[in-house]
């Protein structure tokens, strides 16, 4: 029950509620406990004036022989807005978005998205963190989302650009993407809904898959390699810019192992791959587009099993699925390494949240059985790969 001792506050509350609800039925406001006779007289005088004008309606009843105010409800909305010299939120939103709708080369889905934003703003509700009237941020975010769409169709595996350069090139503001990452990604998903397979990715991971990353990620790998035809010296692992991968040649590889986390990558290179029989590649968590392109280029040189080792949690399984889908596009099957129900059952620890159900597009994925197992657990369990000692792929997985 909303109670007021100030008529202006009462009117503002009623107007805000009618905007939030989108309709005026059954909106009531009640008188509060007045601190003085003067305060009550001022409230009632203001109410009577608005009643006479038709802007408000009041219900009164006889209580102990005294004519008493029970509640107040809406009358003529236009007159209430005029009293407060206030523009309706719907009109403000419509006006604010008019120049946005006139932007050149908007994606085909943009009008529908702008309708949704206008509907939210008309109820004084933020849309994906964007509050009413933040038009400059919206314009910048639309430009960035459209630019991401162009990146999707851009040829070349080694597209790589940092957040600030990408923002400056497309908006003139180098920090626009950092400020509004969530909004930009939401607009991108709505503008280009055909990216269903990537819908489960975190915002930063989706951007990385398109080649936009906060800092350029180097390519780290271990194995027997040559650069420009010259064999590299024996060392646990090497690093170089991902776009230089075409200079590398895989001299030999009995297996390929992609590793999600740095500590596990280093340990496997030092403790298991000492004779450089395998090609070990650090994905850096979710691999950036340039790193993924480098991975595909290197694996294509090798005729051997390809494995991935990562965390057994939602993020780790999503990374596996993304890598699996990317490699399947060039005819390569990705196998899980130390990522199965037996390993989780033996080494896992309690998780804070349950696993989501297996997405429909992953029903044939090799990570599907583990995902389904985790989703069916009564008590959620997960496993960080650093909890495990590195082991030779194939042998360790057969033993598990």
Short mmCIF file of C-alpha atoms in Angstrom, two decimals:
data_model
loop_
_atom_site.label_atom_id
_atom_site.label_comp_id
_atom_site.label_asym_id
_atom_site.label_seq_id
_atom_site.Cartn_x
_atom_site.Cartn_y
_atom_site.Cartn_z
CA UNK A 1 0.00 0.00 0.00
CA UNK A 2 1.61 3.26 -1.18
CA UNK A 3 1.05 6.20 1.16
CA UNK A 4 1.92 9.85 0.54
CA UNK A 5 1.87 13.15 2.38
CA UNK A 6 2.99 15.17 -0.66
CA UNK A 7 0.67 15.51 -3.67
CA UNK A 8 3.54 15.93 -6.15
CA UNK A 9 5.16 12.69 -4.97
CA UNK A 10 1.80 10.93 -5.27
CA UNK A 11 1.32 12.12 -8.86
CA UNK A 12 4.87 11.16 -9.85
CA UNK A 13 4.37 7.70 -8.40
CA UNK A 14 1.08 7.16 -10.25
CA UNK A 15 2.59 8.29 -13.55
CA UNK A 16 5.64 6.08 -13.11
CA UNK A 17 3.47 3.08 -12.31
CA UNK A 18 1.18 3.60 -15.30
CA UNK A 19 4.26 3.78 -17.53
CA UNK A 20 5.75 0.63 -16.03
CA UNK A 21 2.51 -1.32 -16.38
CA UNK A 22 1.41 0.14 -19.68
CA UNK A 23 -2.15 0.60 -18.41
CA UNK A 24 -3.93 2.56 -15.70
CA UNK A 25 -6.39 0.12 -14.16
CA UNK A 26 -6.46 -0.40 -10.40
CA UNK A 27 -3.67 2.01 -9.60
CA UNK A 28 -4.33 3.40 -6.15
CA UNK A 29 -2.47 5.77 -3.85
CA UNK A 30 -3.27 6.40 -0.21
CA UNK A 31 -2.82 9.32 2.18
CA UNK A 32 -0.01 8.93 4.67
CA UNK A 33 0.46 10.00 8.27
CA UNK A 34 0.74 13.76 8.14
CA UNK A 35 3.22 15.38 10.48
CA UNK A 36 1.17 18.53 10.92
CA UNK A 37 -2.17 20.10 10.11
CA UNK A 38 -0.42 22.43 7.67
CA UNK A 39 1.05 19.48 5.77
CA UNK A 40 -2.36 17.81 5.55
CA UNK A 41 -4.05 21.03 4.41
CA UNK A 42 -1.47 21.52 1.64
CA UNK A 43 -1.94 17.95 0.45
CA UNK A 44 -5.74 18.19 0.40
CA UNK A 45 -5.68 21.58 -1.33
CA UNK A 46 -3.47 20.20 -4.09
CA UNK A 47 -5.69 17.15 -4.41
CA UNK A 48 -8.87 19.25 -4.68
CA UNK A 49 -7.32 21.36 -7.43
CA UNK A 50 -6.43 18.28 -9.46
CA UNK A 51 -9.87 16.76 -8.79
CA UNK A 52 -11.62 19.86 -10.11
CA UNK A 53 -9.45 19.70 -13.23
CA UNK A 54 -10.31 16.02 -13.71
CA UNK A 55 -6.67 14.90 -13.40
CA UNK A 56 -7.26 12.80 -10.26
CA UNK A 57 -10.20 11.05 -8.66
CA UNK A 58 -10.58 10.61 -4.91
CA UNK A 59 -12.70 8.24 -2.89
CA UNK A 60 -13.96 9.41 0.49
CA UNK A 61 -15.98 7.76 3.26
CA UNK A 62 -17.55 8.75 6.56
CA UNK A 63 -15.41 7.52 9.43
CA UNK A 64 -16.63 8.34 12.96
CA UNK A 65 -18.80 11.04 11.44
CA UNK A 66 -15.89 12.65 9.60
CA UNK A 67 -15.59 12.79 5.80
CA UNK A 68 -12.24 10.99 5.31
CA UNK A 69 -10.05 10.46 2.23
CA UNK A 70 -9.68 6.73 1.46
CA UNK A 71 -7.59 6.63 -1.70
CA UNK A 72 -6.69 8.45 -4.90
CA UNK A 73 -6.71 7.11 -8.45
CA UNK A 74 -5.92 8.38 -11.94
CA UNK A 75 -8.12 10.71 -13.90
CA UNK A 76 -7.04 12.47 -17.10
CA UNK A 77 -3.45 11.40 -17.81
CA UNK A 78 -2.73 14.28 -20.17
CA UNK A 79 -3.67 16.75 -17.46
CA UNK A 80 -1.48 14.97 -14.92
CA UNK A 81 1.50 15.10 -17.29
CA UNK A 82 0.78 18.79 -17.87
CA UNK A 83 0.63 19.40 -14.12
CA UNK A 84 4.09 17.86 -13.71
CA UNK A 85 5.40 19.38 -16.98
CA UNK A 86 6.47 15.84 -17.78
CA UNK A 87 6.63 14.11 -21.17
CA UNK A 88 5.26 10.55 -21.24
CA UNK A 89 8.00 7.92 -21.35
CA UNK A 90 6.54 6.43 -24.54
CA UNK A 91 6.75 9.77 -26.34
CA UNK A 92 10.29 10.38 -25.07
CA UNK A 93 11.40 6.94 -26.20
CA UNK A 94 9.81 7.29 -29.61
CA UNK A 95 11.47 10.66 -30.13
CA UNK A 96 14.87 9.49 -28.86
CA UNK A 97 14.94 6.48 -31.18
CA UNK A 98 13.77 8.30 -34.32
CA UNK A 99 17.31 9.27 -35.46
CA UNK A 100 18.54 5.77 -34.63
CA UNK A 101 15.93 4.27 -36.94
CA UNK A 102 17.19 6.58 -39.69
CA UNK A 103 20.80 5.32 -39.46
CA UNK A 104 22.13 4.12 -42.83
CA UNK A 105 22.75 0.44 -43.56
CA UNK A 106 21.02 -0.93 -40.48
CA UNK A 107 20.90 -4.75 -40.32
CA UNK A 108 17.59 -6.22 -41.47
CA UNK A 109 16.63 -7.22 -37.92
CA UNK A 110 17.33 -3.76 -36.47
CA UNK A 111 13.75 -2.36 -36.66
CA UNK A 112 12.43 -5.28 -34.60
CA UNK A 113 15.20 -4.82 -32.03
CA UNK A 114 14.55 -1.08 -31.84
CA UNK A 115 10.85 -1.82 -31.27
CA UNK A 116 11.83 -3.96 -28.27
CA UNK A 117 14.08 -1.20 -26.92
CA UNK A 118 11.32 1.38 -27.35
CA UNK A 119 8.85 -0.88 -25.54
CA UNK A 120 11.25 -1.24 -22.60
CA UNK A 121 12.08 2.45 -22.44
CA UNK A 122 8.38 3.32 -22.59
CA UNK A 123 8.03 1.43 -19.30
CA UNK A 124 11.14 3.09 -17.83
CA UNK A 125 12.94 -0.27 -18.00
CA UNK A 126 16.52 -0.66 -19.20
CA UNK A 127 17.18 -2.92 -22.19
CA UNK A 128 20.32 -5.05 -21.84
CA UNK A 129 21.66 -2.46 -19.39
CA UNK A 130 20.81 0.47 -21.68
CA UNK A 131 18.71 3.07 -19.88
CA UNK A 132 16.18 5.36 -21.50
CA UNK A 133 17.82 8.15 -23.46
CA UNK A 134 21.31 6.60 -23.71
CA UNK A 135 21.15 7.03 -27.46
CA UNK A 136 24.84 7.71 -28.07
CA UNK A 137 25.77 4.39 -26.50
CA UNK A 138 23.08 2.64 -28.54
CA UNK A 139 24.32 4.14 -31.80
CA UNK A 140 27.90 3.08 -31.02
CA UNK A 141 26.77 -0.42 -30.04
CA UNK A 142 24.78 -0.81 -33.26
CA UNK A 143 27.82 0.20 -35.31
CA UNK A 144 29.98 -2.31 -33.43
CA UNK A 145 27.43 -5.13 -33.75
CA UNK A 146 27.12 -4.49 -37.48
CA UNK A 147 30.93 -4.50 -37.78
CA UNK A 148 31.02 -7.86 -35.99
CA UNK A 149 28.58 -9.12 -38.59
CA UNK A 150 30.96 -8.07 -41.33
CA UNK A 151 33.82 -9.86 -39.54
CA UNK A 152 31.83 -13.09 -39.63
CA UNK A 153 31.78 -12.97 -43.39
CA UNK A 154 35.37 -11.79 -43.75
CA UNK A 155 37.67 -14.27 -45.42
CA UNK A 156 40.83 -15.35 -43.65
CA UNK A 157 41.47 -17.51 -40.62
CA UNK A 158 43.85 -15.10 -38.92
CA UNK A 159 41.62 -12.07 -38.38
CA UNK A 160 42.74 -10.49 -35.12
CA UNK A 161 42.06 -7.04 -33.71
CA UNK A 162 42.08 -5.71 -30.15
CA UNK A 163 39.03 -4.17 -28.49
CA UNK A 164 40.22 -0.58 -28.64
CA UNK A 165 41.37 -0.61 -32.25
CA UNK A 166 38.11 -2.27 -33.30
CA UNK A 167 36.11 0.35 -31.37
CA UNK A 168 38.06 3.29 -32.72
CA UNK A 169 37.79 2.13 -36.32
CA UNK A 170 34.04 1.68 -36.16
CA UNK A 171 32.86 4.39 -33.76
CA UNK A 172 35.71 6.85 -33.20
CA UNK A 173 35.62 5.93 -29.49
CA UNK A 174 38.34 3.48 -28.49
CA UNK A 175 36.57 2.40 -25.28
CA UNK A 176 33.05 1.89 -26.64
CA UNK A 177 33.27 -1.91 -26.76
CA UNK A 178 34.76 -2.21 -23.28
CA UNK A 179 31.98 -0.04 -21.81
CA UNK A 180 29.14 -1.83 -23.55
CA UNK A 181 30.33 -5.37 -24.26
CA UNK A 182 27.09 -6.94 -23.07
CA UNK A 183 24.97 -4.61 -25.19
CA UNK A 184 27.09 -5.07 -28.32
CA UNK A 185 26.95 -8.86 -28.08
CA UNK A 186 23.20 -8.83 -27.41
CA UNK A 187 22.61 -6.67 -30.47
CA UNK A 188 24.89 -8.89 -32.55
CA UNK A 189 22.98 -12.02 -31.53
CA UNK A 190 19.65 -10.39 -32.38
CA UNK A 191 20.85 -8.91 -35.65
CA UNK A 192 22.31 -12.26 -36.75
CA UNK A 193 20.13 -14.97 -35.14
CA UNK A 194 21.52 -17.69 -37.41
CA UNK A 195 24.50 -18.12 -35.01
CA UNK A 196 22.53 -20.59 -32.89
CA UNK A 197 25.52 -22.89 -32.41
CA UNK A 198 27.45 -20.09 -30.67
CA UNK A 199 24.56 -18.98 -28.47
CA UNK A 200 25.97 -20.56 -25.33
CA UNK A 201 29.29 -18.73 -25.51
CA UNK A 202 30.23 -16.07 -23.00
CA UNK A 203 30.42 -12.54 -24.41
CA UNK A 204 34.22 -12.40 -24.47
CA UNK A 205 34.41 -15.88 -26.03
CA UNK A 206 32.01 -14.95 -28.81
CA UNK A 207 34.05 -11.84 -29.58
CA UNK A 208 37.23 -13.92 -29.61
CA UNK A 209 35.66 -16.38 -32.05
CA UNK A 210 35.15 -13.44 -34.41
CA UNK A 211 38.74 -12.24 -34.01
CA UNK A 212 38.15 -9.43 -31.50
CA UNK A 213 40.10 -9.88 -28.28
CA UNK A 214 41.21 -7.69 -25.42
CA UNK A 215 44.89 -8.46 -26.05
CA UNK A 216 46.46 -10.38 -28.91
CA UNK A 217 46.94 -13.99 -27.81
CA UNK A 218 50.25 -15.61 -28.85
CA UNK A 219 50.40 -19.14 -30.16
CA UNK A 220 52.17 -21.45 -27.69
CA UNK A 221 53.01 -24.97 -28.77
CA UNK A 222 55.38 -27.83 -28.07
CA UNK A 223 56.68 -30.49 -30.44
CA UNK A 224 59.16 -31.16 -33.20
CA UNK A 225 58.80 -28.17 -35.50
CA UNK A 226 60.63 -26.20 -38.14
CA UNK A 227 60.33 -22.52 -39.03
CA UNK A 228 61.02 -21.44 -42.59
CA UNK A 229 62.34 -24.97 -43.12
CA UNK A 230 64.94 -24.76 -40.34
CA UNK A 231 64.39 -27.18 -37.40
CA UNK A 232 63.73 -25.45 -34.09
CA UNK A 233 65.98 -26.45 -31.18
CA UNK A 234 64.72 -28.92 -28.61
CA UNK A 235 62.79 -27.02 -25.94
CA UNK A 236 59.57 -27.79 -24.05
CA UNK A 237 57.52 -25.25 -26.01
CA UNK A 238 57.69 -22.23 -28.32
CA UNK A 239 55.70 -19.04 -28.79
CA UNK A 240 55.02 -16.83 -31.79
CA UNK A 241 52.27 -14.58 -33.19
CA UNK A 242 49.39 -16.68 -34.46
CA UNK A 243 49.45 -15.05 -37.90
CA UNK A 244 52.99 -16.41 -38.46
CA UNK A 245 51.88 -20.03 -38.26
CA UNK A 246 52.29 -20.60 -42.00
CA UNK A 247 56.05 -20.39 -41.45
CA UNK A 248 55.87 -23.47 -39.20
CA UNK A 249 56.16 -27.08 -40.31
CA UNK A 250 55.28 -30.05 -38.10
CA UNK A 251 58.25 -32.42 -38.45
CA UNK A 252 56.59 -35.30 -36.63
CA UNK A 253 53.56 -35.89 -34.41
CA UNK A 254 52.14 -39.17 -33.13
CA UNK A 255 49.25 -37.25 -31.56
CA UNK A 256 47.95 -33.69 -31.22
CA UNK A 257 46.76 -32.39 -27.84
CA UNK A 258 44.96 -29.09 -27.38
CA UNK A 259 45.15 -27.85 -23.78
CA UNK A 260 42.81 -25.29 -22.24
CA UNK A 261 44.86 -24.03 -19.28
CA UNK A 262 48.43 -22.77 -19.18
CA UNK A 263 49.70 -24.71 -16.15
CA UNK A 264 48.50 -28.00 -17.61
CA UNK A 265 49.99 -27.11 -21.01
CA UNK A 266 53.41 -26.45 -19.47
CA UNK A 267 53.29 -29.61 -17.36
CA UNK A 268 52.34 -31.81 -20.30
CA UNK A 269 55.11 -30.32 -22.45
CA UNK A 270 57.72 -30.86 -19.74
CA UNK A 271 56.57 -34.09 -18.10
CA UNK A 272 54.95 -36.11 -20.88
CA UNK A 273 56.13 -34.75 -24.21
CA UNK A 274 59.83 -34.74 -23.37
CA UNK A 275 60.77 -36.58 -26.57
CA UNK A 276 58.51 -34.28 -28.58
CA UNK A 277 56.46 -37.13 -29.96
CA UNK A 278 53.29 -35.07 -29.89
CA UNK A 279 52.15 -31.65 -31.01
CA UNK A 280 50.87 -29.79 -27.93
CA UNK A 281 48.94 -26.54 -28.47
CA UNK A 282 47.75 -24.12 -25.79
CA UNK A 283 44.28 -22.79 -26.61
CA UNK A 284 44.35 -20.05 -23.98
CA UNK A 285 40.96 -21.03 -22.61
CA UNK A 286 38.58 -20.18 -25.42
CA UNK A 287 40.81 -19.73 -28.48
CA UNK A 288 40.75 -16.45 -30.36
CA UNK A 289 39.94 -16.64 -34.05
CA UNK A 290 43.58 -16.25 -35.12
CA UNK A 291 44.71 -18.96 -32.69
CA UNK A 292 41.94 -21.29 -33.86
CA UNK A 293 43.02 -20.68 -37.45
CA UNK A 294 46.58 -21.54 -36.49
CA UNK A 295 45.41 -24.71 -34.74
CA UNK A 296 43.54 -25.85 -37.84
CA UNK A 297 46.54 -25.06 -40.06
CA UNK A 298 48.94 -27.08 -37.89
CA UNK A 299 46.64 -30.04 -37.35
CA UNK A 300 46.04 -30.28 -41.09
CA UNK A 301 49.76 -31.12 -41.47
CA UNK A 302 49.47 -34.14 -39.17
CA UNK A 303 47.86 -37.52 -39.77
CA UNK A 304 47.29 -38.64 -36.19
CA UNK A 305 44.63 -38.60 -33.44
CA UNK A 306 43.65 -35.14 -32.17
CA UNK A 307 42.67 -34.69 -28.51
CA UNK A 308 41.49 -31.85 -26.29
CA UNK A 309 42.04 -31.60 -22.54
CA UNK A 310 40.19 -29.00 -20.53
CA UNK A 311 38.15 -28.28 -17.43
CA UNK A 312 35.14 -30.47 -16.78
CA UNK A 313 32.64 -27.70 -16.21
CA UNK A 314 30.20 -25.74 -18.36
CA UNK A 315 32.89 -23.47 -19.78
CA UNK A 316 35.27 -26.33 -20.50
CA UNK A 317 32.63 -28.39 -22.28
CA UNK A 318 31.58 -25.40 -24.35
CA UNK A 319 35.20 -24.88 -25.40
CA UNK A 320 35.45 -28.53 -26.45
CA UNK A 321 32.23 -28.26 -28.46
CA UNK A 322 33.43 -25.12 -30.22
CA UNK A 323 36.77 -26.70 -31.12
CA UNK A 324 35.05 -29.90 -32.20
CA UNK A 325 32.71 -28.02 -34.52
CA UNK A 326 35.56 -25.98 -36.01
CA UNK A 327 37.74 -29.03 -36.68
CA UNK A 328 34.84 -31.05 -38.07
CA UNK A 329 34.56 -28.38 -40.75
CA UNK A 330 37.92 -29.53 -42.14
CA UNK A 331 37.26 -33.24 -41.63
CA UNK A 332 39.07 -33.68 -38.30
CA UNK A 333 37.55 -35.57 -35.36
CA UNK A 334 38.34 -34.16 -31.91
CA UNK A 335 38.60 -36.66 -29.06
CA UNK A 336 38.24 -35.81 -25.33
CA UNK A 337 41.30 -36.48 -23.16
CA UNK A 338 40.80 -36.97 -19.41
CA UNK A 339 37.27 -35.63 -19.90
CA UNK A 340 34.79 -38.41 -19.14
CA UNK A 341 32.37 -39.45 -16.36
CA UNK A 342 34.89 -41.84 -14.76
CA UNK A 343 37.50 -39.11 -14.34
CA UNK A 344 34.90 -36.70 -12.97
CA UNK A 345 33.51 -39.30 -10.59
CA UNK A 346 36.98 -40.06 -9.23
CA UNK A 347 38.49 -36.57 -9.00
CA UNK A 348 35.60 -34.07 -9.13
CA UNK A 349 34.50 -31.69 -6.39
CA UNK A 350 31.22 -29.97 -5.58
CA UNK A 351 30.09 -27.26 -7.99
CA UNK A 352 28.09 -24.13 -7.25
CA UNK A 353 25.56 -24.67 -10.03
CA UNK A 354 24.00 -27.57 -11.88
CA UNK A 355 24.93 -28.38 -15.45
CA UNK A 356 22.53 -27.13 -18.09
CA UNK A 357 20.79 -29.73 -20.29
CA UNK A 358 22.65 -30.85 -23.40
CA UNK A 359 21.92 -28.38 -26.23
CA UNK A 360 20.12 -29.89 -29.21
CA UNK A 361 22.97 -29.10 -31.60
CA UNK A 362 25.38 -31.20 -29.49
CA UNK A 363 23.43 -34.47 -29.50
CA UNK A 364 26.08 -36.12 -31.71
CA UNK A 365 29.08 -34.45 -30.03
CA UNK A 366 31.72 -36.66 -28.43
CA UNK A 367 31.40 -34.49 -25.33
CA UNK A 368 27.66 -35.26 -25.21
CA UNK A 369 27.87 -38.31 -22.90
CA UNK A 370 29.86 -36.35 -20.29
CA UNK A 371 27.52 -33.35 -20.59
CA UNK A 372 24.45 -35.57 -20.16
CA UNK A 373 26.05 -37.34 -17.19
CA UNK A 374 26.77 -34.02 -15.47
CA UNK A 375 23.29 -32.65 -16.17
CA UNK A 376 21.78 -35.73 -14.51
CA UNK A 377 23.73 -35.48 -11.26
CA UNK A 378 21.67 -34.78 -8.14
CA UNK A 379 24.59 -32.85 -6.66
CA UNK A 380 26.58 -30.90 -9.26
CA UNK A 381 30.26 -31.79 -9.62
CA UNK A 382 33.05 -30.23 -11.68
CA UNK A 383 36.80 -30.64 -12.14
CA UNK A 384 39.54 -28.16 -12.98
CA UNK A 385 42.10 -29.84 -15.20
CA UNK A 386 44.96 -28.61 -12.99
CA UNK A 387 43.77 -31.15 -10.40
CA UNK A 388 45.01 -33.93 -12.69
CA UNK A 389 48.55 -34.95 -13.56
CA UNK A 390 49.27 -34.86 -17.28
CA UNK A 391 49.16 -38.19 -19.10
CA UNK A 392 49.67 -39.57 -22.59
CA UNK A 393 46.45 -39.28 -24.62
CA UNK A 394 44.88 -42.54 -25.66
CA UNK A 395 46.55 -44.65 -22.98
CA UNK A 396 45.21 -42.59 -20.06
CA UNK A 397 41.76 -42.35 -21.63
CA UNK A 398 41.57 -46.10 -22.17
CA UNK A 399 42.61 -46.67 -18.53
CA UNK A 400 39.93 -44.26 -17.27
#
